[in-house]
Amino acid sequence: MSWEAVIGLEVHVQLATKSKIFSGASPAFGGAPNSQACPVDIGLPGVLPVLNAEAVRMAVKFGLAIDAEIYPYSIFDRKNYFYPDLPKGYQISQFAHPIVGPGTLDIRMENGDTVAVGITRAHLEEDAGKSLHTSYPGMTGIDLNRTGTPLLEVVSEPDMRSPAQAVAYFRQLHKLVRYLEICDGNLAEGSMRCDANVSVRPLGSSELGERSEIKNINSFRFVEKAIAFEIERQIDILESGGKVRRDTRQYDSERNETRSMRTKELSDDYRYFPDPDLLPVHLTSAYIAEVKASLPELPEARLARFRTELGLNDYDAAWLTNDPVIADYFEAALSTTGDAKLTANWIMGDASAALHRDELEWGDCPVPAAELGRLIARIKDDTISSKLAKTIFDALWVEEGTVDEIIDVRGLRQLSDSAALRGIVKKILNENPSQVAQYQTGKNKVLGFFVGQVMKATQGRANPGQVNELLLDSLKEGATGKE
Amino acid sequence: MKEFASIGELARGLRQGDYSSVELVRHYLARISANSTLNTFITINEDEALIAAASADRAFERGVAGPLTGIPLAHKDIFCTQGITTTCGSHILENWIAPYDATVVHRLADAGTVLLGKTNMDEFAMGSSNENSYFGAALNPWDTSRVPGGSSGGSAAAVAAGLIPVATGTDTGGSIRQPAAFCGVAGIKPTYGRVSRYGMAAFASSLDQAGVIGHDAEDLAMVLSVMSGLDPRDSTSSDHADPWLAGILEDGLTPGGEKLTIGLPDEYFKDLNEGAALLEAAAGEFERAGCRLTRISLPHTDAAIPAYYILAGAEASTNLSRYDGVHFGYRCENPTSLEDLYQRSRSEGFGTEVKRRILTGTYALSVGYFDAYYLKAQKLRRLIQQDFLAAFAAVDLILAPTTPGVAFHTGDLTDDPVAMYQQDIFTIPASLAGLPALSVPCGFIAGLPIGMQLIGPHFGEQKLLETSALYQRRTDWHQHHPEVT
């Protein structure tokens, strides 16, 4: 029998606000344990939550970017359960009335297909703290720094049919939240965490199979591998006549398998009810319009513009727009060079390779976009050769100075003085009569030898095109170049 | 120094130099100490109070004293006070010290008042008799075999006995008004949102409101004027501007309300035995002062108690989840597992009534019961609110009994929780509607005080307090005091 996988994702997007969703404490990653937990986060007697307006704005931005309905009225509920890293004994979340309603996110597959993934809803909630099970032998440490960090939980429809689609959706979401500047997108620090709901059914069936939920997957690669494993596991069960049990699973990346955490035959009773400490969120149409007007150019629009206005091919345009930081870098460099293709080549080639070599992110690129732009501009105005440009790029990388300073200090200005070059060419030809003779007998390859000699004599500064021309001229003029 | 002085009188005495704040504080500390059998205080703040009083005296010397500088007061032990235990009358917080001050606490401290201590209360404000305090019940100074009411019973009894001129309280379903009535003092529960709840341990968040217990209407107005106002730390606090209230400390409270129409709800009087004649006499006093009296109906009054106990229990069941033995407060000995730690810390830390309400509230919020209990109770709450809105279209104030009768004997109702809940029948409706309401003494039955309740429209505290001042000018019930040491 052929099987079809049905996949839906719930992604927790950590919003990049300056303070927590209900308190003034900082949600920054990496502080000493419990150094960023104020009385509100700890849930001391008497404290009250106050909603962070910036978190609301970010949720609205997201909703508008996926063409979703923005509900003018949403409510915060309490989700009640006991756990040591949940100090109040309840999590403040949105249950019955989320802020963002149904929307759509289009994903483009490698074969060019586009899949529209429905987004059921997105709601605001606070994160819990962290339980540290390994730091203290025989005990559990509690770090409440993460408590109250604003999350936007984005719930998709079960619209994906393969691990590749699921990971493409997760990537597209990642790209979008970074474009919107509502999340730093740092998967390793847990800024985006994904729960995958996976089931399989006979191909052609319209009923859904029993599903399992894989919790807390925090890398693109693991999303793909965990779901692939889970699909195989479920198919194996079904093909051997068994039944898939509804459960919650954990992905073990070292063994590449999912393991059951708890069965979910009885659903938990979280006793949701509206949090009486918080007022309903009312959003006016003027507010929503104002947020809409502030939206940046979205990934799809930018991709289209790079193709049509800048004339880049699909591959280059997609590569450059995949990350808004790269796209911004590219556009900043382009404003100096005016040459989209050459700029793209430099960014996708030398710059990207150097970052990769030094394990740096684009945001930490030691060569400012304007300097790379100037470097490319200097190639275009024949100040330097393409070959020397790479040397200058390496100097820029170690922050030797600006492009023009490096050119001057190192004396790398391209020799385009015809008279001077002509003299050098003559000299080379005179010194190498046997090679000249070879050329005369039709061995055109020798030309490369002469170019190399001229470049050597000029420490690479000679304009290669000009050298070529002069050589051809001189060789045509006479057997030995004597006048 | 006059016993049972109002804070208006004490402020004048301080300004005129009749006594210093230190002398005043020593006087009250001595009274508290001499009447410790009343058990009105959980914590006495003697050293800090004397330091604050000395600082108040320096403010008088430097001429920078404000209207309430040097006035002694007490806070119900539900308000967080930095550096002093805040127990909420519970074993589970027996030794807990807040690292911050409640908004009410710091506003009153900033106004120069001197905190003498934290008053006794039913555990987490759940109770109508003070018998649910882990620290033992406060006693009624009019008859120590009787309860002072609850949950702010410590505050009411302390004011009534002249141990403190004024004290804060909190009122969720009557916890200021009922003990004020039982103890023969005045107490106001402001409009929901008038006073910040920040730093007040939550019982039922949508109902909890801080207020004041004192001798006369002007005392209530003065303290309320300092306590109230928008607080950015409490999203449910109101930005309602009230220049009248803001000006009270300068202008004083002017008795008034002679032209008002006062409604007497049938539902509150139909079964009233004790005190009916006194309340009619009080209504007659208003009529003689020029007010118009009219009978009104609040048809959903009967639904108030069941709706209240479901909603308050539901909110309490989750508000009290934080007392789990993990982060602060009582933790059981030698827990064998996380589950064991939760179960025993909470079983051992909470008293019977608190556990009862957590259980009923948990039940009301559970899947399968939520619609039948929580949602239905919310609908009833709206009907009760609409009753009042309709009534206030025709009347300015509502006059009603505060309690079904005088203070009952200790132990009388402890085995019958429903009978205990019935004690709040006249105070709960205004709580559910978020309305301001106050109780002032209006007479005595066999030497025990009876209270009259006035209920106003939202943010109608001016009418309530001016009318109360009018009543107190025409009567002297508030000047009757129990005999204490």
Coordinates of C-alpha atoms in Angstrom, one line a residue, chain A residues 39-40 42-51 78 80-90 142 144 268-279, chain B residues 80 93 96 99-100 197-201 205-206 232-236 314-315 317-319 321-324 326-328 338 342 346 362 365-367 370 374:
Chain A
P39 CA 9.0 39.6 41.2
V40 CA 6.5 39.5 38.3
I42 CA 8.8 34.8 39.9
G43 CA 5.1 35.1 40.5
L44 CA 5.5 36.5 44.0
P45 CA 2.3 37.2 46.0
G46 CA 0.6 40.4 44.8
V47 CA 2.4 40.9 41.5
L48 CA 0.4 41.6 38.4
P49 CA 1.2 41.2 34.7
V50 CA 1.2 44.3 32.4
L51 CA 1.1 43.5 28.7
R78 CA -4.5 31.1 32.1
N80 CA -3.1 25.9 34.6
Y81 CA -0.6 23.2 35.4
F82 CA 2.0 22.6 38.1
Y83 CA 5.7 22.5 37.1
P84 CA 8.7 23.8 39.0
D85 CA 9.8 26.1 36.1
L86 CA 6.3 27.6 36.0
P87 CA 6.3 29.7 39.2
K88 CA 2.7 30.9 39.1
G89 CA 1.3 27.5 38.4
Y90 CA -0.2 28.8 35.2
I142 CA 15.5 26.2 38.1
L144 CA 13.7 31.7 35.6
D268 CA -4.7 17.2 29.9
D269 CA -7.2 19.5 31.5
Y270 CA -5.5 22.9 31.7
R271 CA -8.6 24.6 33.1
Y272 CA -8.3 27.5 30.7
F273 CA -10.2 30.7 31.7
P274 CA -9.7 34.4 31.0
D275 CA -7.0 35.9 33.1
P276 CA -8.8 38.5 35.3
D277 CA -5.5 40.4 35.8
L278 CA -5.4 41.4 32.1
L279 CA -7.9 43.4 30.1
Chain B
C80 CA 3.1 43.3 50.7
L93 CA 3.4 32.3 54.1
W96 CA 7.5 35.2 54.1
P99 CA 11.0 42.2 48.6
Y100 CA 8.7 45.1 47.6
R197 CA -4.2 45.7 43.4
Y198 CA -0.4 45.6 42.9
G199 CA 1.2 44.1 45.9
M200 CA -2.1 42.8 47.4
A201 CA -2.0 39.0 47.5
S205 CA -8.7 39.1 41.0
S206 CA -11.9 40.4 39.3
P232 CA 0.8 51.3 35.6
R233 CA 1.6 48.1 37.4
D234 CA -2.1 47.1 37.6
S235 CA -3.8 46.9 34.2
T236 CA -7.2 46.8 35.9
A314 CA -12.4 29.6 40.3
E315 CA -10.1 32.6 40.4
S317 CA -7.9 28.1 42.6
T318 CA -5.4 29.4 40.1
N319 CA -4.3 32.5 42.0
S321 CA -1.3 27.7 42.6
R322 CA 1.9 29.7 43.2
Y323 CA 2.0 28.5 46.8
D324 CA 3.5 25.2 45.8
V326 CA 9.0 25.4 45.2
H327 CA 9.9 29.0 45.0
F328 CA 8.8 30.6 48.3
L338 CA 7.9 16.4 43.1
Y342 CA 3.3 19.7 45.9
R346 CA -0.1 22.5 50.0
T362 CA -10.9 23.7 40.3
L365 CA -13.1 25.3 35.7
S366 CA -12.7 21.7 34.7
V367 CA -13.5 20.3 31.3
F370 CA -16.8 24.9 32.9
Y374 CA -18.0 29.2 35.4

